Short mmCIF file of C-alpha atoms and ligand atoms in Angstrom, two decimals:
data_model
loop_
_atom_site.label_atom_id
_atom_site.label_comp_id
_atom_site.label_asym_id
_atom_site.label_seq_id
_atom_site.Cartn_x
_atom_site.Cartn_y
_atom_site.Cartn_z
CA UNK A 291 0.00 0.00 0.00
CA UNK A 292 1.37 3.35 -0.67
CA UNK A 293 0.95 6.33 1.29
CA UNK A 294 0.87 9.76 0.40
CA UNK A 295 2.75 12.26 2.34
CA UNK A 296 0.91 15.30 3.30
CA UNK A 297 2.68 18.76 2.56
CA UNK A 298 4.15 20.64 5.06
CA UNK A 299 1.62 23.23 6.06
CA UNK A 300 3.48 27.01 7.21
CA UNK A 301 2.53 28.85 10.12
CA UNK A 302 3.36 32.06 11.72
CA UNK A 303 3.40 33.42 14.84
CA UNK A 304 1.68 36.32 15.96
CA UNK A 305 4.29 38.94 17.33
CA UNK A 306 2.69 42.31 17.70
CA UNK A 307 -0.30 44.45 17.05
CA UNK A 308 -1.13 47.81 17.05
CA UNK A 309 -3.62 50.47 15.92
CA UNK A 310 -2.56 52.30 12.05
CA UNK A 311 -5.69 54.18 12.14
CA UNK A 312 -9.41 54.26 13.37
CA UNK A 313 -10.61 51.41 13.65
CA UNK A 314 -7.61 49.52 11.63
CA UNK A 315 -4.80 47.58 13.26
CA UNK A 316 -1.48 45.92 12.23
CA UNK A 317 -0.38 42.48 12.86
CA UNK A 318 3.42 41.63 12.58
CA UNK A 319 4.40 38.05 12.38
CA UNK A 320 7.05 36.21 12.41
CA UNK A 321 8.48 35.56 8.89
CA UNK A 322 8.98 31.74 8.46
CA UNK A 323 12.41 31.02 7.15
CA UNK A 324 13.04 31.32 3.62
CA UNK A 325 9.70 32.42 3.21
CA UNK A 326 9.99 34.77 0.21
CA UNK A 327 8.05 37.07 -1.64
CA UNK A 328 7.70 40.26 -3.86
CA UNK A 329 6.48 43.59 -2.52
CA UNK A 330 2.94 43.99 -3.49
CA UNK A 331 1.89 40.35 -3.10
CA UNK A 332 -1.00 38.73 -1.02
CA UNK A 333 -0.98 35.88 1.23
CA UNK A 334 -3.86 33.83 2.45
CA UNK A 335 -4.19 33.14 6.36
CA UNK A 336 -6.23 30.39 7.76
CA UNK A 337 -7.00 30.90 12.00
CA UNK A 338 -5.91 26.97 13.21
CA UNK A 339 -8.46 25.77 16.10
CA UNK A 340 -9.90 29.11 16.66
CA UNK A 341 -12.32 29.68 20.15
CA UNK A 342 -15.31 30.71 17.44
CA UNK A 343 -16.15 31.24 13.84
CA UNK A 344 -18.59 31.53 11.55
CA UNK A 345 -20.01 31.41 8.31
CA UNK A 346 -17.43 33.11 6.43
CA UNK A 347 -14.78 31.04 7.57
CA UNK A 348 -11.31 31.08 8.98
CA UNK A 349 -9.76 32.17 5.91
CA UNK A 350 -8.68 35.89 4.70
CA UNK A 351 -6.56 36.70 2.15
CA UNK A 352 -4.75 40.24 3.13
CA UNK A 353 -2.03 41.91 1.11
CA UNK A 354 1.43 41.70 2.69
CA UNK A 355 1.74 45.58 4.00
CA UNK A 356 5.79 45.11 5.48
CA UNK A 357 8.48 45.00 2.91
CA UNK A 358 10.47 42.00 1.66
CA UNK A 359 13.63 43.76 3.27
CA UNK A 360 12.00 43.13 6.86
CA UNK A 361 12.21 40.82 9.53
CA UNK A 362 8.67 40.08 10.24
CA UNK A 363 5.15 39.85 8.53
CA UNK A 364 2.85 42.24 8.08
CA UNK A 365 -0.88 42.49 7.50
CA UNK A 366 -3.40 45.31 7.99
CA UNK A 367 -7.13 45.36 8.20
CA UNK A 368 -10.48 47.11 9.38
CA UNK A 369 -11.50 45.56 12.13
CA UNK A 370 -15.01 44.90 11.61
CA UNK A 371 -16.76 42.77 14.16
CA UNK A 372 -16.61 39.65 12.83
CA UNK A 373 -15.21 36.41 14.42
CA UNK A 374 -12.15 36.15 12.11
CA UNK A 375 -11.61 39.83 12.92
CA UNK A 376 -12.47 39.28 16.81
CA UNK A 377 -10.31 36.48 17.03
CA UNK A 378 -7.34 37.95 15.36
CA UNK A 379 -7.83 40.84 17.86
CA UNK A 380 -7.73 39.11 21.17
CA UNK A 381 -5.25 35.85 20.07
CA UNK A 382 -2.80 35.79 22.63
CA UNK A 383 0.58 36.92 21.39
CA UNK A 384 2.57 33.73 20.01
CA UNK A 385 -0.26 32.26 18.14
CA UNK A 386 0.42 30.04 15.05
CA UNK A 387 -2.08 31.05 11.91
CA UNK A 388 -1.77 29.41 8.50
CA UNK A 389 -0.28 31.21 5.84
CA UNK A 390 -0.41 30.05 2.07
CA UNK A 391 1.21 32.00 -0.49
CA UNK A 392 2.51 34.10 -1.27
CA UNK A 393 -0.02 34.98 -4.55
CA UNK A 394 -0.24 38.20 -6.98
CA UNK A 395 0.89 40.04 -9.34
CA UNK A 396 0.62 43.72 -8.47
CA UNK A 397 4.00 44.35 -7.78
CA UNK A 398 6.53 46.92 -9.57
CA UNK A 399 7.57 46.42 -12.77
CA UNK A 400 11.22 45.58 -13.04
CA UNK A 401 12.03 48.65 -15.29
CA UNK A 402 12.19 52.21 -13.75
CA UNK A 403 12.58 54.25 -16.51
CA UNK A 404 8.22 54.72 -16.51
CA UNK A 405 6.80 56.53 -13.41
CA UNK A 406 4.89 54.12 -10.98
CA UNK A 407 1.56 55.46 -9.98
CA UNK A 408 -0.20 53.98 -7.11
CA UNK A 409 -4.11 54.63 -6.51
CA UNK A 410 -4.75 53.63 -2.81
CA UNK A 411 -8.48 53.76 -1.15
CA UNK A 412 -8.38 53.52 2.13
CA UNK A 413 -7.17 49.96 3.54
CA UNK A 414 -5.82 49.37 0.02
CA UNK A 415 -2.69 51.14 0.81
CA UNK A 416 -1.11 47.43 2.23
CA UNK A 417 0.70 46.61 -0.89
CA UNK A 418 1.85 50.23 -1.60
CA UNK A 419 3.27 50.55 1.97
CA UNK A 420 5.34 47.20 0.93
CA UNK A 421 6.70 48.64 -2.03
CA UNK A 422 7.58 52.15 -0.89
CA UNK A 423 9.46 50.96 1.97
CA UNK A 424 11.35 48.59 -0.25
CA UNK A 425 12.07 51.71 -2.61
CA UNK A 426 13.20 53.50 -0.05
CA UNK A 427 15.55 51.13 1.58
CA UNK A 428 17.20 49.73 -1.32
CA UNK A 429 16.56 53.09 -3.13
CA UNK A 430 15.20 51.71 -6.09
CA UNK A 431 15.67 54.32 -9.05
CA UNK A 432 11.80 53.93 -9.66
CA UNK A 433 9.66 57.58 -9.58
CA UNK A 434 6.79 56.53 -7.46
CA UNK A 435 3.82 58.76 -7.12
CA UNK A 436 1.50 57.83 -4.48
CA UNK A 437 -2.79 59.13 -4.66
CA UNK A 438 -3.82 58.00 -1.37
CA UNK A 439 -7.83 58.58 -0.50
CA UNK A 440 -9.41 58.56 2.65
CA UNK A 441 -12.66 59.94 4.16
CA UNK A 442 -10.77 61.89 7.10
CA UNK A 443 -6.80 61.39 8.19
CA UNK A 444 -8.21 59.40 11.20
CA UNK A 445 -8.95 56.75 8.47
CA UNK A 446 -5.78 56.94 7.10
CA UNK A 447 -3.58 54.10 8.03
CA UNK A 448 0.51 54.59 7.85
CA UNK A 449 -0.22 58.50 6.84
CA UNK A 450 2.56 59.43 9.11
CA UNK A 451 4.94 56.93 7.85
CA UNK A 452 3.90 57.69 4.15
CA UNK A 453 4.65 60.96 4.61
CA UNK A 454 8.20 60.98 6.27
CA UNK A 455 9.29 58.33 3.60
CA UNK A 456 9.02 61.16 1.30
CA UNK A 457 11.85 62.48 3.35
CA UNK A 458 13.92 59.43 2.74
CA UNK A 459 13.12 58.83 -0.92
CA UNK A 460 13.40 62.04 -3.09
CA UNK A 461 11.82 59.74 -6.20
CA UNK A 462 8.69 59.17 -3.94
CA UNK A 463 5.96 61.73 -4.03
CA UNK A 464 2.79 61.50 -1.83
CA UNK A 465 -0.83 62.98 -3.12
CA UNK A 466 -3.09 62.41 0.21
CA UNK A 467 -6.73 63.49 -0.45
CA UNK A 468 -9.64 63.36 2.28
CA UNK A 469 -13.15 63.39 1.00
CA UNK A 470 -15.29 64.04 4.09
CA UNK A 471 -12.93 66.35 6.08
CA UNK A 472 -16.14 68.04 7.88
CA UNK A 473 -16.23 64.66 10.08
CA UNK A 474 -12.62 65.18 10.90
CA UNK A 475 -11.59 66.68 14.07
CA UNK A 476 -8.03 67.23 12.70
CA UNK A 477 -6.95 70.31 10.52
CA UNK A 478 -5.86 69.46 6.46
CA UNK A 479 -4.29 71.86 3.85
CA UNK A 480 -3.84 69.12 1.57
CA UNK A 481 -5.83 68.11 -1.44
CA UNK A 482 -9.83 67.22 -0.44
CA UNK A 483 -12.44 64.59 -2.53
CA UNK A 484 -12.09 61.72 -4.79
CA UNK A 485 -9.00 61.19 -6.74
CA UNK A 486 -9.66 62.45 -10.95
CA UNK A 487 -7.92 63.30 -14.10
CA UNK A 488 -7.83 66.69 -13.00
CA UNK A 489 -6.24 65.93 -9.57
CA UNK A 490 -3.44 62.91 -11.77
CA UNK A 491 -3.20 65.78 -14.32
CA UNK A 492 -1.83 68.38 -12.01
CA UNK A 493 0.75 66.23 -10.47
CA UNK A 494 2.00 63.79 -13.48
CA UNK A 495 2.89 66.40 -15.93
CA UNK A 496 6.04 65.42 -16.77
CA UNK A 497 6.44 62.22 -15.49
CA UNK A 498 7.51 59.47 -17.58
CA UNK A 499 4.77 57.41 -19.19
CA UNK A 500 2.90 56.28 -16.15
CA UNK A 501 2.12 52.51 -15.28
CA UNK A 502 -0.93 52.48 -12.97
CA UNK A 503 -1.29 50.05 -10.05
CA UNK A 504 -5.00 50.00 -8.42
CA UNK A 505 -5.72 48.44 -5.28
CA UNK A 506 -8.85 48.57 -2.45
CA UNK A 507 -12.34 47.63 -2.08
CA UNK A 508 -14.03 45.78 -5.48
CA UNK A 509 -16.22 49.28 -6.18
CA UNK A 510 -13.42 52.10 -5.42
CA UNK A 511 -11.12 49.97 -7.98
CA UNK A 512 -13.57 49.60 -10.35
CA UNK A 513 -14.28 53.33 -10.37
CA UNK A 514 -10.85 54.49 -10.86
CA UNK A 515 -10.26 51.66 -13.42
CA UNK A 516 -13.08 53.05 -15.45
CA UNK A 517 -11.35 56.89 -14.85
CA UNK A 518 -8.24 56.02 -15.64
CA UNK A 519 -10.40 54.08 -19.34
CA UNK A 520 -11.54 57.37 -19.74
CA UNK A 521 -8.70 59.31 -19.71
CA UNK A 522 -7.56 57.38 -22.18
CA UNK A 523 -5.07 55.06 -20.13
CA UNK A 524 -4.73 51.51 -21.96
CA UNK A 525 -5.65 48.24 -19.87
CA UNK A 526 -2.04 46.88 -20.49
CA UNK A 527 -0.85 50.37 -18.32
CA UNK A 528 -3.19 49.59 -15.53
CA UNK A 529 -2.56 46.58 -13.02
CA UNK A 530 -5.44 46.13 -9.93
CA UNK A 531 -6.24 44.60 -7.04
CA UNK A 532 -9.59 44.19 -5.80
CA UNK A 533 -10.12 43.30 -1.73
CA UNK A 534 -12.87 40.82 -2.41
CA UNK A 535 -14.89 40.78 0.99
CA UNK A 536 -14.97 44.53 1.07
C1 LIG B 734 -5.97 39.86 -2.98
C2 LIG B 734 -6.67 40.39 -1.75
C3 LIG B 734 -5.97 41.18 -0.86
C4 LIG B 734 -6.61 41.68 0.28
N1 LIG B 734 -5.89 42.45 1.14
C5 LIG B 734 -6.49 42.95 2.24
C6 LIG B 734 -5.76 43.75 3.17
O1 LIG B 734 -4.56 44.02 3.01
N2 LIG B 734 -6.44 44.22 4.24
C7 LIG B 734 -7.77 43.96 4.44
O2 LIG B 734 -8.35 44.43 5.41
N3 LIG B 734 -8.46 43.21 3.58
C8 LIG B 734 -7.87 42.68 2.51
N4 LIG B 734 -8.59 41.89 1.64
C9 LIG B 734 -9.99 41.59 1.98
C10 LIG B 734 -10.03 40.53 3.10
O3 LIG B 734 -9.67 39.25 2.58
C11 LIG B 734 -11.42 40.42 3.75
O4 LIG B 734 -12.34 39.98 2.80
C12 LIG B 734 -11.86 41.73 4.33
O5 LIG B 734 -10.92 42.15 5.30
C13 LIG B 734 -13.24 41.61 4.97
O6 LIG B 734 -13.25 40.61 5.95
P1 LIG B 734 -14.30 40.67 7.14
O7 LIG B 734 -14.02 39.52 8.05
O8 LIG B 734 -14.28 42.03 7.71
O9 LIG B 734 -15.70 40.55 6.43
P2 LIG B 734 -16.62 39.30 6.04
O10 LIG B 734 -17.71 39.85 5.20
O11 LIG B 734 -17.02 38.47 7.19
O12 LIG B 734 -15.69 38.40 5.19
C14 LIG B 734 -15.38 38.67 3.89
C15 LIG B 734 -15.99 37.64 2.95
O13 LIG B 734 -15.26 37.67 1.76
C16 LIG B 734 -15.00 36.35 1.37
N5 LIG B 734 -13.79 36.36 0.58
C17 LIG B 734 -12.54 36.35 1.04
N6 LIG B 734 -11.67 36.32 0.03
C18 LIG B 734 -12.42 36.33 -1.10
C19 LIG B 734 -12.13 36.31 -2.47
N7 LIG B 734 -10.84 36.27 -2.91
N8 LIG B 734 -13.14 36.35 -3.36
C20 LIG B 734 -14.41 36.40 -2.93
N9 LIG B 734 -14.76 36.42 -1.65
C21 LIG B 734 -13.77 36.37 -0.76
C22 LIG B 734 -14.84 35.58 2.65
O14 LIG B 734 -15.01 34.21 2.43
C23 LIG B 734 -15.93 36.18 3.45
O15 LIG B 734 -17.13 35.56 3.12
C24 LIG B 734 -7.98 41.38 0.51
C25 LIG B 734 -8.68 40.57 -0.38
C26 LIG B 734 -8.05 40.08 -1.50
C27 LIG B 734 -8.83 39.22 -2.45
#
């Protein structure tokens, strides 16, 4: 009788988590060994024996927000109340989880001599975060122009960090935009409602023919995918990610 040997399945342990906005928190892991991956990329986590659940499932996929360059996982994510989210919230510290991957394909293109332009809504900043702290520790010659959209700052997770990077990577620029800044208790002198051709127009004259990389919840991608159509941006210019579940 043969018997078939069952793959090695890879876990991680939960290090750290903390609060990257309202509402939003960030998980650190530790990164199994030689466990690699490409900025931009997604992996798929899978609670083992959690104390409830239900019927969505144990299983999330969530874009890997830390760079490749770093120690330890990453992942980001609203915390709505639901038990994946509850669980992942109150596991005690040195947890195992399942992680499969990594998966995706909305990571920078190898050449640098066209600008990178990154559309972020909200949450969907994860991958971008990856990238732009890889850029900015290997200094990658890439121009990378960041359009980051949020209702208020509050929302915003890593706007802090996004915006001393710029410091640290003079090819980096970050476009921040708030669309309901009359919630906000905070004060804003930067650039207000939904990311347009006008608002790309004003900040991408000049740069070198722009590749476009979309990423957030299924209807904010779609939207600026259809923009971007409109504007006369070709499909094979455009990459996206859509957070199915959003
Ligand atoms: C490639 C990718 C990257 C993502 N990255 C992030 C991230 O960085 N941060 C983040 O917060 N969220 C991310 N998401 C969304 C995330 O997987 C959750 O769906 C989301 O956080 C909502 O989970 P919830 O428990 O709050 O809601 P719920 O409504 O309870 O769960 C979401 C529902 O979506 C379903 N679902 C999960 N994956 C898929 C899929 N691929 N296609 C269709 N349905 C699916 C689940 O089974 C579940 O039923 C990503 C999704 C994808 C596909």
């Amino acid at each position: 009788m043969t018997t078939v040997a069952t793959p090695p399945i890879t876990t991680a342990k939960l290090l750290s988590r903390h609060e990257v906005a309202e509402g939003t928190m960030a998980f650190r892991f530790e990164r199994p060994a030689n466990w690699a991956f490409k900025a931009g990329q997604y992996l798929d986590m899978t609670l083992l024996y959690p104390p409830e659940t239900d019927s969505e499932g144990n299983v999330r996929s969530f874009s890997i927000a830390s760079g490749p360059h770093e120690e330890t996982l990453m992942v980001a994510t609203r915390m709505r109340d639901t038990a994946f989210k509850r669980v992942l919230r109150t596991m005690p510290l040195g947890t195992a989880v399942k992680i499969d991957g990594p998966s995706g394909d909305l990571t920078l293109q190898d050449s640098f001599t066209r600008a990178s332009v990154f559309l972020a809504g909200g949450i969907g900043i994860t991958p971008f975060r990856s990238m732009i702290c890889l850029a900015a520790a290997e200094r990658l010659r890439h121009q990378i122009f960041l359009f980051y959209s949020n209702r208020r700052p509050e929302d915003a997770p890593f706007l802090d960090e996004l915006q001393s990077l710029e410091r640290d990577n003079p090819k980096y620029k970050l476009i921040p935009s708030m669309t309901e800044m009359a919630k906000s208790r905070r004060s804003w002198s930067g650039e207000t409602g939904f990311i347009n051709q006008e608002m790309l127009g004003r900040y991408l004259r000049g740069a070198a023919s722009p590749h476009y990389y979309v990423a957030g919840p299924p209807a904010m991608v779609k939207g600026l995918h259809e923009m971007l159509n409109r504007a006369g941006m070709n499909d094979d210019d455009i990459r996206t990610e859509e957070f199915a579940g959003y």
